[in-house]
Amino acid sequence: MDLPEECWELIFRFIDEDDDHRSLESLSLVSASFLSIANRVRSTFTITDRTLPFLNRHLLRFHNLRRVRFHDFHGDINSILLQISLSGLDLESLDISGMQYFPDLKKKMSSNMKEFSCSGVLELRENDLVSIGVCFPSLQKLDISYPESLPCPVFDSAIISLSSNLKNLLKIDVSGNNLITDKSLLSLSENCVLLREIIFRDCDFVSSRCIEFVLRNSRYLESLAINGIGWRPRESFSKDAFLLCRCLSELDLSDSFLSDELLRLIADAELPLKKIVLSNCQCLTFDGVLYLLTKYQTLAHLNLEGSSFLSDEMILELVVFLGSLTFVNFSFCAKLTGVSFFNIVERCVSLQCMRMEGTNFGVEDDSKELGVKSRIKSLYISGNHNLRDECLLKISRHCPFVQTLEVDHCPAITGDGVLEVLRNCGELTSLDISGCTGIRSLDALDFELPKLESLRACGTWIDNQALGFISKRCPRLLRLHLKGCLNVTSRGVKEIVQSCTRLREINLSNCQVDDGIFIWMVCANPSLRKIVPPCCFSPTKDLHKFLLRHGCVICQEIP
């Protein structure tokens, strides 16, 4: 039966999640209709050493490509950009973050470029920033953060030149350019009048006076992220510093020295804030935080990571004002226990994601049973050394819809606790139990895990028998990380590679596997794309070539 094009498009988009870029190409050959649908769906191409051989075919066949991203690529960026330019594609987004050098942009790329990212690029120089402004005058989003540019860092003159050419800029991240001063930020605010988001972390020579100017002058500013506020002697904000930024909905002041007086200025300004990040701040007090939260009871995102003064009793007071939260982070608040966790879960009914890592979770004698099921989808509670199976069981009962769960480095957890989580949380797609040394086996895994796609079990006592159970119960497994699992041998690896036919990534660092297994793995399971071998293994050039022909790479670590 023929399906409507809308249905085929949904199917194609699902298939397009396969990042080797070959699936859509095959489908596009079936018919003119499928080619048309594939062209609508395929808008992004990620260039890696592995996908480079398919680039030319994609440029010829998919005319709707708008975004190109370089990742794990060690070839000639300039020649690739020239090839893209000659293809006639009208690119809107280019990401060269982390590359070894900054390419020559002149006469190569579309002048209609809307987004450009070169975060972490080696050897970023002042003339490179000038060329960005000249070549991409229509840019709306720019990321030049944390360049590895020593001994030739970026100075104010480059930012001033850049800002004078980017009149349509909406977002910029200049974090880590630690020699720029107030002059840079003033020029951005004056020249780029449409700016909606500014990020300038780790820029040590930007003053509070300059920040005030930006808050007053950038009338469309919606998001501001800075750090290091208040560390300078005699640095302060005027009483009306925040009164004129009437569009500001996101404020990140992490790693700052925040007084109650400053928090009161922000609170009394009555901004339309939906997101507040105060992680790892000094001088924070409960009174200051309480006053702030009473003024912003519609917050969706709150980050108080590292607020060591917080206690369970304080959380009980704060949670009254947090009913609209969808994200909260109380990680490394060392006094908090499971009492706080369950109070938050009960009161914050819209919560989707919660981080409570490195706390005192698990030391409580008992915490109340909840009458409602939480809708939390992502839960990060790693590094809680007192967290035990009983508490994990209770969490799984009250958070049955969780999709991502990280309980790594909780040594008191055993295989029984993990099995209860797997049994109760049927929506689970990603599980991290790395460093949980109490997990010795998963022998009782006698039920299907139809949605589990990612399992990280690094540094556990999982062995071949456990891999056998996993291979039989996890048909959709895509990523398996077994780094440091000393009991895993070639026999267990073969079983899981054969059974999990969708497996794409596997980390075998420090596992007891034979050198000759890797060719067999790729031949036995064509879906494999990344393999991390044991540290002592040194692949030959012939092995690299063989794996690349099969669309797979062997590398030292999977990001």
PDB file of C-alpha atoms in Angstrom, residues 16 18-26 28 35 38-39 42-47 51-65 68 83-84 87 89:
ATOM      1  CA  ASP A  16      18.757   9.655   8.898  1.00  0.00           C
ATOM      2  CA  ASP A  18      22.295   6.750  11.152  1.00  0.00           C
ATOM      3  CA  ASP A  19      25.335   9.022  10.905  1.00  0.00           C
ATOM      4  CA  ASP A  20      27.239   7.158   8.194  1.00  0.00           C
ATOM      5  CA  HIS A  21      25.238   9.106   5.551  1.00  0.00           C
ATOM      6  CA  ARG A  22      24.840   6.049   3.330  1.00  0.00           C
ATOM      7  CA  SER A  23      21.303   4.917   4.165  1.00  0.00           C
ATOM      8  CA  LEU A  24      19.555   7.908   2.604  1.00  0.00           C
ATOM      9  CA  GLU A  25      21.778   7.721  -0.456  1.00  0.00           C
ATOM     10  CA  SER A  26      20.605   4.163  -1.124  1.00  0.00           C
ATOM     11  CA  SER A  28      17.321   8.118  -2.965  1.00  0.00           C
ATOM     12  CA  LEU A  35      15.080  11.344  -4.072  1.00  0.00           C
ATOM     13  CA  ALA A  38      15.668  12.448   0.795  1.00  0.00           C
ATOM     14  CA  ASN A  39      16.635  15.933  -0.407  1.00  0.00           C
ATOM     15  CA  ARG A  42      19.207  15.446   4.277  1.00  0.00           C
ATOM     16  CA  SER A  43      20.264  18.963   5.297  1.00  0.00           C
ATOM     17  CA  THR A  44      23.399  18.168   7.345  1.00  0.00           C
ATOM     18  CA  PHE A  45      26.670  16.432   6.499  1.00  0.00           C
ATOM     19  CA  THR A  46      29.321  15.613   9.116  1.00  0.00           C
ATOM     20  CA  ILE A  47      32.778  15.343   7.595  1.00  0.00           C
ATOM     21  CA  THR A  51      32.662   9.899   5.795  1.00  0.00           C
ATOM     22  CA  LEU A  52      35.014  11.830   3.495  1.00  0.00           C
ATOM     23  CA  PRO A  53      34.807   9.203   0.701  1.00  0.00           C
ATOM     24  CA  PHE A  54      31.050   9.830   0.433  1.00  0.00           C
ATOM     25  CA  LEU A  55      31.273  13.639   0.274  1.00  0.00           C
ATOM     26  CA  ASN A  56      31.442  14.038  -3.505  1.00  0.00           C
ATOM     27  CA  ARG A  57      28.443  11.750  -4.068  1.00  0.00           C
ATOM     28  CA  HIS A  58      26.438  13.667  -1.486  1.00  0.00           C
ATOM     29  CA  LEU A  59      27.270  17.026  -3.005  1.00  0.00           C
ATOM     30  CA  LEU A  60      26.085  15.795  -6.406  1.00  0.00           C
ATOM     31  CA  ARG A  61      22.943  14.092  -5.176  1.00  0.00           C
ATOM     32  CA  PHE A  62      21.692  16.124  -2.208  1.00  0.00           C
ATOM     33  CA  HIS A  63      21.146  19.725  -3.239  1.00  0.00           C
ATOM     34  CA  ASN A  64      19.463  20.749   0.005  1.00  0.00           C
ATOM     35  CA  LEU A  65      22.544  20.430   2.213  1.00  0.00           C
ATOM     36  CA  VAL A  68      28.438  21.104   7.301  1.00  0.00           C
ATOM     37  CA  GLN A  83      34.965  21.465  -3.172  1.00  0.00           C
ATOM     38  CA  ILE A  84      31.798  22.471  -1.312  1.00  0.00           C
ATOM     39  CA  SER A  87      29.283  22.476  -5.838  1.00  0.00           C
ATOM     40  CA  LEU A  89      25.506  24.665  -2.320  1.00  0.00           C
TER      41      LEU A  89
END
